[in-house]
Short mmCIF file of C-alpha atoms and ligand atoms in Angstrom, two decimals:
data_model
loop_
_atom_site.label_atom_id
_atom_site.label_comp_id
_atom_site.label_asym_id
_atom_site.label_seq_id
_atom_site.Cartn_x
_atom_site.Cartn_y
_atom_site.Cartn_z
CA UNK A 1 -4.01 30.50 -15.74
CA UNK A 2 -2.99 33.50 -13.71
CA UNK A 3 0.57 33.87 -12.52
CA UNK A 4 0.09 33.36 -8.83
CA UNK A 5 -1.96 30.35 -8.01
CA UNK A 6 -2.20 28.41 -4.81
CA UNK A 7 -3.15 24.73 -4.68
CA UNK A 8 -3.41 23.23 -1.22
CA UNK A 9 -2.22 19.68 -0.56
CA UNK A 10 -3.83 17.56 2.15
CA UNK A 11 -1.77 15.04 4.11
CA UNK A 12 -1.92 12.79 7.13
CA UNK A 13 0.21 13.97 10.03
CA UNK A 14 2.50 10.97 10.47
CA UNK A 15 6.16 11.48 9.69
CA UNK A 16 5.97 9.05 6.77
CA UNK A 17 2.88 10.75 5.33
CA UNK A 18 4.53 14.17 5.57
CA UNK A 19 7.73 12.96 3.89
CA UNK A 20 5.64 11.51 1.07
CA UNK A 21 3.57 14.67 0.73
CA UNK A 22 6.69 16.83 0.60
CA UNK A 23 8.02 14.60 -2.15
CA UNK A 24 4.90 15.37 -4.21
CA UNK A 25 5.11 19.04 -3.26
CA UNK A 26 8.73 19.28 -4.50
CA UNK A 27 7.93 17.53 -7.76
CA UNK A 28 5.03 19.93 -8.40
CA UNK A 29 7.09 22.95 -7.41
CA UNK A 30 9.78 21.92 -9.88
CA UNK A 31 7.29 21.68 -12.74
CA UNK A 32 5.34 24.80 -11.76
CA UNK A 33 7.71 27.34 -10.21
CA UNK A 34 5.08 30.10 -10.28
CA UNK A 35 2.48 28.22 -8.29
CA UNK A 36 2.34 27.60 -4.58
CA UNK A 37 1.54 24.24 -2.99
CA UNK A 38 1.07 24.67 0.76
CA UNK A 39 0.41 21.54 2.87
CA UNK A 40 -2.42 21.12 5.38
CA UNK A 41 -2.06 18.04 7.59
CA UNK A 42 -4.76 16.24 9.55
CA UNK A 43 -5.37 13.18 11.72
CA UNK A 44 -7.47 10.25 10.47
CA UNK A 45 -9.46 7.52 12.27
CA UNK A 46 -6.66 5.06 11.53
CA UNK A 47 -4.18 7.30 13.35
CA UNK A 48 -6.44 7.51 16.39
CA UNK A 49 -7.56 3.93 17.03
CA UNK A 50 -4.38 2.28 18.22
CA UNK A 51 -5.73 -0.44 20.47
CA UNK A 52 -7.50 -2.64 17.94
CA UNK A 53 -6.22 -4.85 15.13
CA UNK A 54 -6.74 -2.97 11.87
CA UNK A 55 -8.91 -5.65 10.28
CA UNK A 56 -11.45 -5.46 13.14
CA UNK A 57 -12.10 -1.73 12.87
CA UNK A 58 -14.20 -2.50 9.82
CA UNK A 59 -13.83 0.88 8.17
CA UNK A 60 -12.40 0.65 4.68
CA UNK A 61 -11.21 4.24 4.39
CA UNK A 62 -9.39 4.28 7.73
CA UNK A 63 -6.55 6.51 6.67
CA UNK A 64 -8.29 8.56 4.00
CA UNK A 65 -11.79 9.67 5.01
CA UNK A 66 -11.00 12.97 6.77
CA UNK A 67 -8.80 13.95 3.85
CA UNK A 68 -11.54 13.21 1.36
CA UNK A 69 -13.98 15.34 3.34
CA UNK A 70 -11.46 18.21 3.12
CA UNK A 71 -11.24 17.62 -0.62
CA UNK A 72 -15.02 17.74 -0.90
CA UNK A 73 -15.17 20.99 1.14
CA UNK A 74 -12.43 22.43 -1.04
CA UNK A 75 -10.29 22.99 2.04
CA UNK A 76 -7.65 21.19 -0.01
CA UNK A 77 -7.26 20.69 -3.77
CA UNK A 78 -5.27 17.47 -3.81
CA UNK A 79 -4.43 14.75 -1.31
CA UNK A 80 -1.39 12.49 -1.16
CA UNK A 81 -1.87 8.88 -0.04
CA UNK A 82 0.08 5.67 0.09
CA UNK A 83 -1.87 3.94 -2.65
CA UNK A 84 -2.20 0.82 -0.53
CA UNK A 85 -4.24 2.77 2.04
CA UNK A 86 -6.65 4.03 -0.60
CA UNK A 87 -9.87 1.95 -0.95
CA UNK A 88 -10.45 0.48 -4.42
CA UNK A 89 -13.70 2.40 -4.78
CA UNK A 90 -13.47 6.13 -4.15
CA UNK A 91 -16.32 8.37 -2.95
CA UNK A 92 -18.44 10.06 -5.62
CA UNK A 93 -16.67 13.03 -7.14
CA UNK A 94 -13.16 11.81 -6.21
CA UNK A 95 -10.57 10.34 -8.53
CA UNK A 96 -6.92 9.29 -8.58
CA UNK A 97 -5.32 12.00 -10.69
CA UNK A 98 -1.83 10.48 -10.70
CA UNK A 99 0.14 7.48 -9.49
CA UNK A 100 3.86 8.11 -9.07
CA UNK A 101 6.79 5.82 -9.81
CA UNK A 102 6.79 2.94 -7.40
CA UNK A 103 9.43 2.43 -4.75
CA UNK A 104 10.39 -1.21 -4.03
CA UNK A 105 6.98 -2.79 -3.20
CA UNK A 106 8.29 -5.68 -1.11
CA UNK A 107 8.18 -6.36 2.63
CA UNK A 108 11.25 -6.14 4.86
CA UNK A 109 12.38 -7.77 8.09
CA UNK A 110 13.70 -5.42 10.76
CA UNK A 111 15.53 -7.15 13.62
CA UNK A 112 15.67 -5.89 17.22
CA UNK A 113 18.83 -3.92 18.02
CA UNK A 114 21.48 -6.08 19.63
CA UNK A 115 20.15 -9.38 18.28
CA UNK A 116 22.62 -11.17 16.06
CA UNK A 117 20.24 -12.46 13.38
CA UNK A 118 19.86 -11.39 9.77
CA UNK A 119 16.76 -13.17 8.53
CA UNK A 120 13.54 -14.87 9.65
CA UNK A 121 15.08 -18.34 9.10
CA UNK A 122 17.71 -17.63 11.74
CA UNK A 123 15.29 -16.63 14.50
CA UNK A 124 14.81 -19.20 17.29
CA UNK A 125 11.51 -21.04 17.65
CA UNK A 126 8.90 -18.95 19.48
CA UNK A 127 10.41 -15.57 18.53
CA UNK A 128 7.74 -12.86 18.43
CA UNK A 129 7.27 -10.98 15.15
CA UNK A 130 5.37 -7.68 15.29
CA UNK A 131 2.90 -6.82 12.53
CA UNK A 132 -0.76 -5.86 12.38
CA UNK A 133 -1.14 -6.90 8.78
CA UNK A 134 -3.31 -9.99 8.36
CA UNK A 135 -1.73 -10.37 4.93
CA UNK A 136 1.75 -10.63 6.40
CA UNK A 137 0.72 -12.80 9.34
CA UNK A 138 -1.21 -15.32 7.26
CA UNK A 139 1.53 -15.82 4.67
CA UNK A 140 4.40 -15.90 7.15
CA UNK A 141 2.63 -18.29 9.53
CA UNK A 142 2.57 -20.75 6.67
CA UNK A 143 6.24 -20.23 5.78
CA UNK A 144 7.49 -20.00 9.40
CA UNK A 145 5.17 -22.10 11.61
CA UNK A 146 7.65 -21.86 14.51
CA UNK A 147 7.44 -18.08 14.84
CA UNK A 148 4.78 -16.20 16.82
CA UNK A 149 2.99 -13.23 15.26
CA UNK A 150 1.73 -10.43 17.48
CA UNK A 151 -0.09 -7.19 16.78
CA UNK A 152 1.83 -3.91 16.92
CA UNK A 153 0.41 -0.49 16.15
CA UNK A 154 1.56 3.10 16.00
CA UNK A 155 3.68 4.94 13.46
CA UNK A 156 7.00 3.64 12.21
CA UNK A 157 9.15 5.31 14.86
CA UNK A 158 6.87 4.18 17.69
CA UNK A 159 7.08 0.63 16.37
CA UNK A 160 10.86 0.71 16.09
CA UNK A 161 11.09 1.98 19.69
CA UNK A 162 8.83 -0.90 20.85
CA UNK A 163 10.99 -3.35 18.88
CA UNK A 164 14.28 -2.11 20.32
CA UNK A 165 12.98 -1.84 23.91
CA UNK A 166 15.17 -4.42 25.77
CA UNK A 167 12.09 -5.45 27.81
CA UNK A 168 9.77 -5.57 24.79
CA UNK A 169 8.42 -8.87 23.40
CA UNK A 170 9.38 -8.44 19.74
CA UNK A 171 12.44 -9.94 18.03
CA UNK A 172 11.57 -8.52 14.61
CA UNK A 173 9.03 -6.45 12.68
CA UNK A 174 7.75 -6.80 9.15
CA UNK A 175 7.49 -3.43 7.41
CA UNK A 176 7.21 -2.14 3.87
CA UNK A 177 10.62 -1.51 2.29
CA UNK A 178 9.21 1.69 0.76
CA UNK A 179 8.33 3.33 4.07
CA UNK A 180 11.72 2.49 5.58
CA UNK A 181 13.56 3.91 2.58
CA UNK A 182 11.51 7.12 2.61
CA UNK A 183 12.34 7.66 6.29
CA UNK A 184 16.03 7.00 5.63
CA UNK A 185 15.89 3.83 7.69
CA UNK A 186 17.45 1.61 4.99
CA UNK A 187 20.10 0.61 7.52
CA UNK A 188 17.41 -1.17 9.59
CA UNK A 189 16.49 -3.54 6.74
CA UNK A 190 17.96 -6.98 7.56
CA UNK A 191 16.16 -8.90 4.85
CA UNK A 192 13.89 -8.15 1.91
CA UNK A 193 11.40 -11.01 1.67
CA UNK A 194 11.17 -12.56 -1.81
CA UNK A 195 7.85 -13.11 -3.58
CA UNK A 196 8.29 -16.86 -3.04
CA UNK A 197 7.74 -16.22 0.69
CA UNK A 198 5.29 -13.32 0.74
CA UNK A 199 3.36 -11.28 -1.80
CA UNK A 200 3.03 -7.56 -1.09
CA UNK A 201 -0.17 -5.57 -0.65
CA UNK A 202 -2.07 -4.08 -3.57
CA UNK A 203 -0.52 -0.71 -4.44
CA UNK A 204 2.32 -1.09 -1.93
CA UNK A 205 5.23 1.30 -2.52
CA UNK A 206 3.30 3.67 -4.80
CA UNK A 207 2.03 7.15 -3.97
CA UNK A 208 -1.34 8.30 -5.28
CA UNK A 209 -2.65 11.82 -5.68
CA UNK A 210 -6.40 12.08 -5.23
CA UNK A 211 -8.43 15.06 -6.40
CA UNK A 212 -11.95 16.16 -7.35
CA UNK A 213 -13.16 14.51 -10.57
CA UNK A 214 -14.48 17.84 -11.90
CA UNK A 215 -11.28 19.78 -11.21
CA UNK A 216 -9.81 19.75 -14.72
CA UNK A 217 -7.11 22.25 -13.82
CA UNK A 218 -5.66 20.14 -11.00
CA UNK A 219 -5.96 16.96 -13.05
CA UNK A 220 -3.86 18.63 -15.75
CA UNK A 221 -1.34 19.93 -13.24
CA UNK A 222 -0.78 16.64 -11.47
CA UNK A 223 -0.58 14.61 -14.68
CA UNK A 224 3.16 15.43 -14.76
CA UNK A 225 3.56 13.20 -11.70
CA UNK A 226 2.25 10.04 -13.34
CA UNK A 227 4.41 6.97 -14.00
CA UNK A 228 2.59 4.91 -16.61
CA UNK A 229 4.08 1.50 -15.77
CA UNK A 230 3.34 1.90 -12.06
CA UNK A 231 -0.16 3.10 -12.90
CA UNK A 232 -0.85 0.03 -15.09
CA UNK A 233 0.55 -2.43 -12.55
CA UNK A 234 -1.49 -0.85 -9.76
CA UNK A 235 -4.59 -0.70 -11.96
CA UNK A 236 -4.39 -4.48 -12.42
CA UNK A 237 -3.73 -5.05 -8.69
CA UNK A 238 -6.60 -2.79 -7.63
CA UNK A 239 -8.97 -4.32 -10.17
CA UNK A 240 -8.30 -7.76 -8.64
CA UNK A 241 -8.91 -6.47 -5.10
CA UNK A 242 -12.05 -4.58 -6.15
CA UNK A 243 -13.48 -7.66 -7.85
CA UNK A 244 -12.92 -9.67 -4.68
CA UNK A 245 -14.47 -6.80 -2.69
CA UNK A 246 -11.49 -6.80 -0.38
CA UNK A 247 -10.53 -3.75 1.67
CA UNK A 248 -7.09 -2.62 2.82
CA UNK A 249 -7.10 -5.13 5.66
CA UNK A 250 -7.65 -8.50 4.03
CA UNK A 251 -5.06 -11.27 3.64
CA UNK A 252 -4.62 -10.65 -0.07
CA UNK A 253 -1.22 -10.31 -1.72
CA UNK A 254 -0.06 -9.56 -5.26
CA UNK A 255 2.96 -9.45 -7.51
CA UNK A 256 3.11 -7.70 -10.90
CA UNK A 257 5.76 -7.27 -13.53
CA UNK A 258 6.10 -6.48 -17.21
CA UNK A 259 7.46 -9.23 -19.40
CA UNK A 260 8.53 -9.21 -23.02
CA UNK A 261 7.39 -12.31 -24.82
CA UNK A 262 9.13 -13.98 -27.77
CA UNK A 263 6.82 -12.12 -30.19
CA UNK A 264 8.16 -8.85 -28.71
CA UNK A 265 4.76 -7.87 -27.33
CA UNK A 266 4.74 -6.16 -23.97
CA UNK A 267 2.77 -8.11 -21.42
CA UNK A 268 1.75 -7.56 -17.84
CA UNK A 269 1.80 -10.46 -15.40
CA UNK A 270 -0.28 -10.49 -12.23
CA UNK A 271 -0.01 -13.07 -9.45
CA UNK A 272 -2.63 -12.85 -6.71
CA UNK A 273 -3.25 -14.78 -3.55
CA UNK A 274 -5.72 -14.96 -0.71
CA UNK A 275 -4.89 -16.65 2.58
CA UNK A 276 -6.88 -17.96 5.49
CA UNK A 277 -6.14 -15.80 8.58
CA UNK A 278 -4.31 -18.65 10.32
CA UNK A 279 -2.23 -19.42 7.24
CA UNK A 280 -3.73 -22.91 6.97
CA UNK A 281 -4.74 -22.36 3.34
CA UNK A 282 -3.33 -20.15 0.61
CA UNK A 283 -4.95 -19.91 -2.82
CA UNK A 284 -2.86 -18.47 -5.63
CA UNK A 285 -3.64 -17.60 -9.26
CA UNK A 286 -1.91 -15.77 -12.07
CA UNK A 287 -2.47 -14.48 -15.58
CA UNK A 288 -0.61 -12.59 -18.29
CA UNK A 289 -2.12 -10.05 -20.65
CA UNK A 290 -0.84 -8.10 -23.60
CA UNK A 291 -0.68 -4.39 -22.87
CA UNK A 292 -1.67 -2.16 -25.79
CA UNK A 293 -1.03 1.57 -26.22
CA UNK A 294 -3.59 2.69 -23.64
CA UNK A 295 -3.35 -0.40 -21.45
CA UNK A 296 -5.91 0.57 -18.81
CA UNK A 297 -8.69 -1.71 -20.03
CA UNK A 298 -6.27 -4.61 -20.40
CA UNK A 299 -4.91 -4.02 -16.88
CA UNK A 300 -8.44 -3.95 -15.45
CA UNK A 301 -9.33 -7.14 -17.34
CA UNK A 302 -6.19 -8.82 -16.03
CA UNK A 303 -7.17 -8.05 -12.45
CA UNK A 304 -10.69 -9.42 -12.99
CA UNK A 305 -9.33 -12.56 -14.60
CA UNK A 306 -7.03 -13.37 -11.67
CA UNK A 307 -9.85 -12.57 -9.21
CA UNK A 308 -12.24 -14.96 -10.93
CA UNK A 309 -9.65 -17.74 -10.98
CA UNK A 310 -9.17 -17.17 -7.23
CA UNK A 311 -12.94 -17.45 -6.76
CA UNK A 312 -13.01 -20.66 -8.83
CA UNK A 313 -10.32 -22.03 -6.55
CA UNK A 314 -12.34 -21.28 -3.39
CA UNK A 315 -11.62 -17.65 -2.40
CA UNK A 316 -15.25 -17.01 -1.45
CA UNK A 317 -15.16 -19.32 1.55
CA UNK A 318 -12.10 -17.46 2.88
CA UNK A 319 -13.75 -14.06 2.30
CA UNK A 320 -16.89 -15.22 4.13
CA UNK A 321 -14.83 -16.44 7.06
CA UNK A 322 -13.18 -13.00 7.22
CA UNK A 323 -16.52 -11.21 7.31
CA UNK A 324 -17.49 -13.35 10.29
CA UNK A 325 -14.20 -12.62 12.07
CA UNK A 326 -14.90 -8.90 11.79
CA UNK A 327 -18.43 -8.92 13.14
C1 DPM B 401 -2.09 -1.28 4.85
C2 DPM B 401 -1.43 -2.30 5.55
C3 DPM B 401 -0.43 -1.67 6.32
C4 DPM B 401 -0.51 -0.27 6.07
C5 DPM B 401 -1.76 -3.75 5.46
C6 DPM B 401 -0.78 -4.61 4.67
C7 DPM B 401 0.51 -2.34 7.25
C8 DPM B 401 -0.11 -2.55 8.61
C9 DPM B 401 0.84 -3.16 9.60
C10 DPM B 401 -3.19 -1.42 3.91
N1 DPM B 401 -1.55 -0.07 5.20
O1 DPM B 401 0.26 -4.16 4.17
O2 DPM B 401 -1.05 -5.83 4.54
O3 DPM B 401 1.84 -3.81 9.26
O4 DPM B 401 0.56 -2.97 10.78
C11 DPM B 401 1.22 1.47 5.52
C12 DPM B 401 2.64 1.42 5.41
C13 DPM B 401 2.97 2.02 4.18
C14 DPM B 401 1.79 2.48 3.63
C15 DPM B 401 3.59 0.88 6.40
C16 DPM B 401 4.00 -0.56 6.17
C17 DPM B 401 4.36 2.12 3.61
C18 DPM B 401 4.55 2.93 2.35
C19 DPM B 401 3.96 2.35 1.07
C20 DPM B 401 0.33 0.88 6.60
N2 DPM B 401 0.74 2.15 4.46
O5 DPM B 401 3.34 -1.33 5.46
O6 DPM B 401 5.05 -0.94 6.75
O7 DPM B 401 3.68 1.14 0.92
O8 DPM B 401 3.83 3.15 0.15
#
């Protein structure tokens, strides 16, 4: 490797995306002080279509396609994504080179400024909750049948402005804890919803670095970013989603954690669920698998196992209903 090398990082333009990309940039800069990692930012379809519910746009790589084209063209050498926005099957020639240590993967409740409530249970009947996630809406409708769920789009700051607008309809928003923390908005978190109420999205809270499969140099460089436990948890989560052929906008939630059993073996637990859009039915399944040295095959198997139990319990009828709702 020569002394002065430049590797360009692709990013979405939103404030959250840029904060995340700079986090990767700093980590790389620290490990490779002699290299340069300039950032090129661009707008994606998902950033542009703001008037439609996400799940109706019907494009699986909403927030990633333009960046992958830039990767293909070699305009950029690596791309930073929120892993949960990255489809479970990548285009030919693209791979996830690293998954970084996960931030808290749970969902948070953000209450409108000036309202004296601290949790969803306290909100009066008929209060309007803003979210465009079918996963959040379906699960929360079941847990809080007296609340009303309404679409809200735009980046985090736009949403918070809509929430706090005294004439706006929303009493609260549901947002990922991870995004709020990264934007230094921790002080807006009123409640972190437990897994007994809602399961988070596949890959939520983790950052992924995508690159060209044949770019051995970049793959080696970004390997310093990888957090093995996060990678294994997300591998299991993504394997479940891939097996169910679900995209980033399906009412599917997960929970993973490592457990140590009495025989001192390290095991990974995966809970998965799929919900009907209106929350009228929620199917849940779980499995535990021993994680060996490598762990990737076991994590993939775990995801498939939970997916097939979900199918046995009736997931296919929910998935079919979703396909019809989109067309
Ligand atoms: C995906 C969803 C949302 C984003 C759907 C879901 C939320 C959409 C919404 C796949 N991507 O979670 O069920 O509520 O309108 C997104 C966010 C983050 C990554 C923002 C958020 C946060 C950072 C992270 C949008 N993508 O969920 O509040 O999880 O790493």
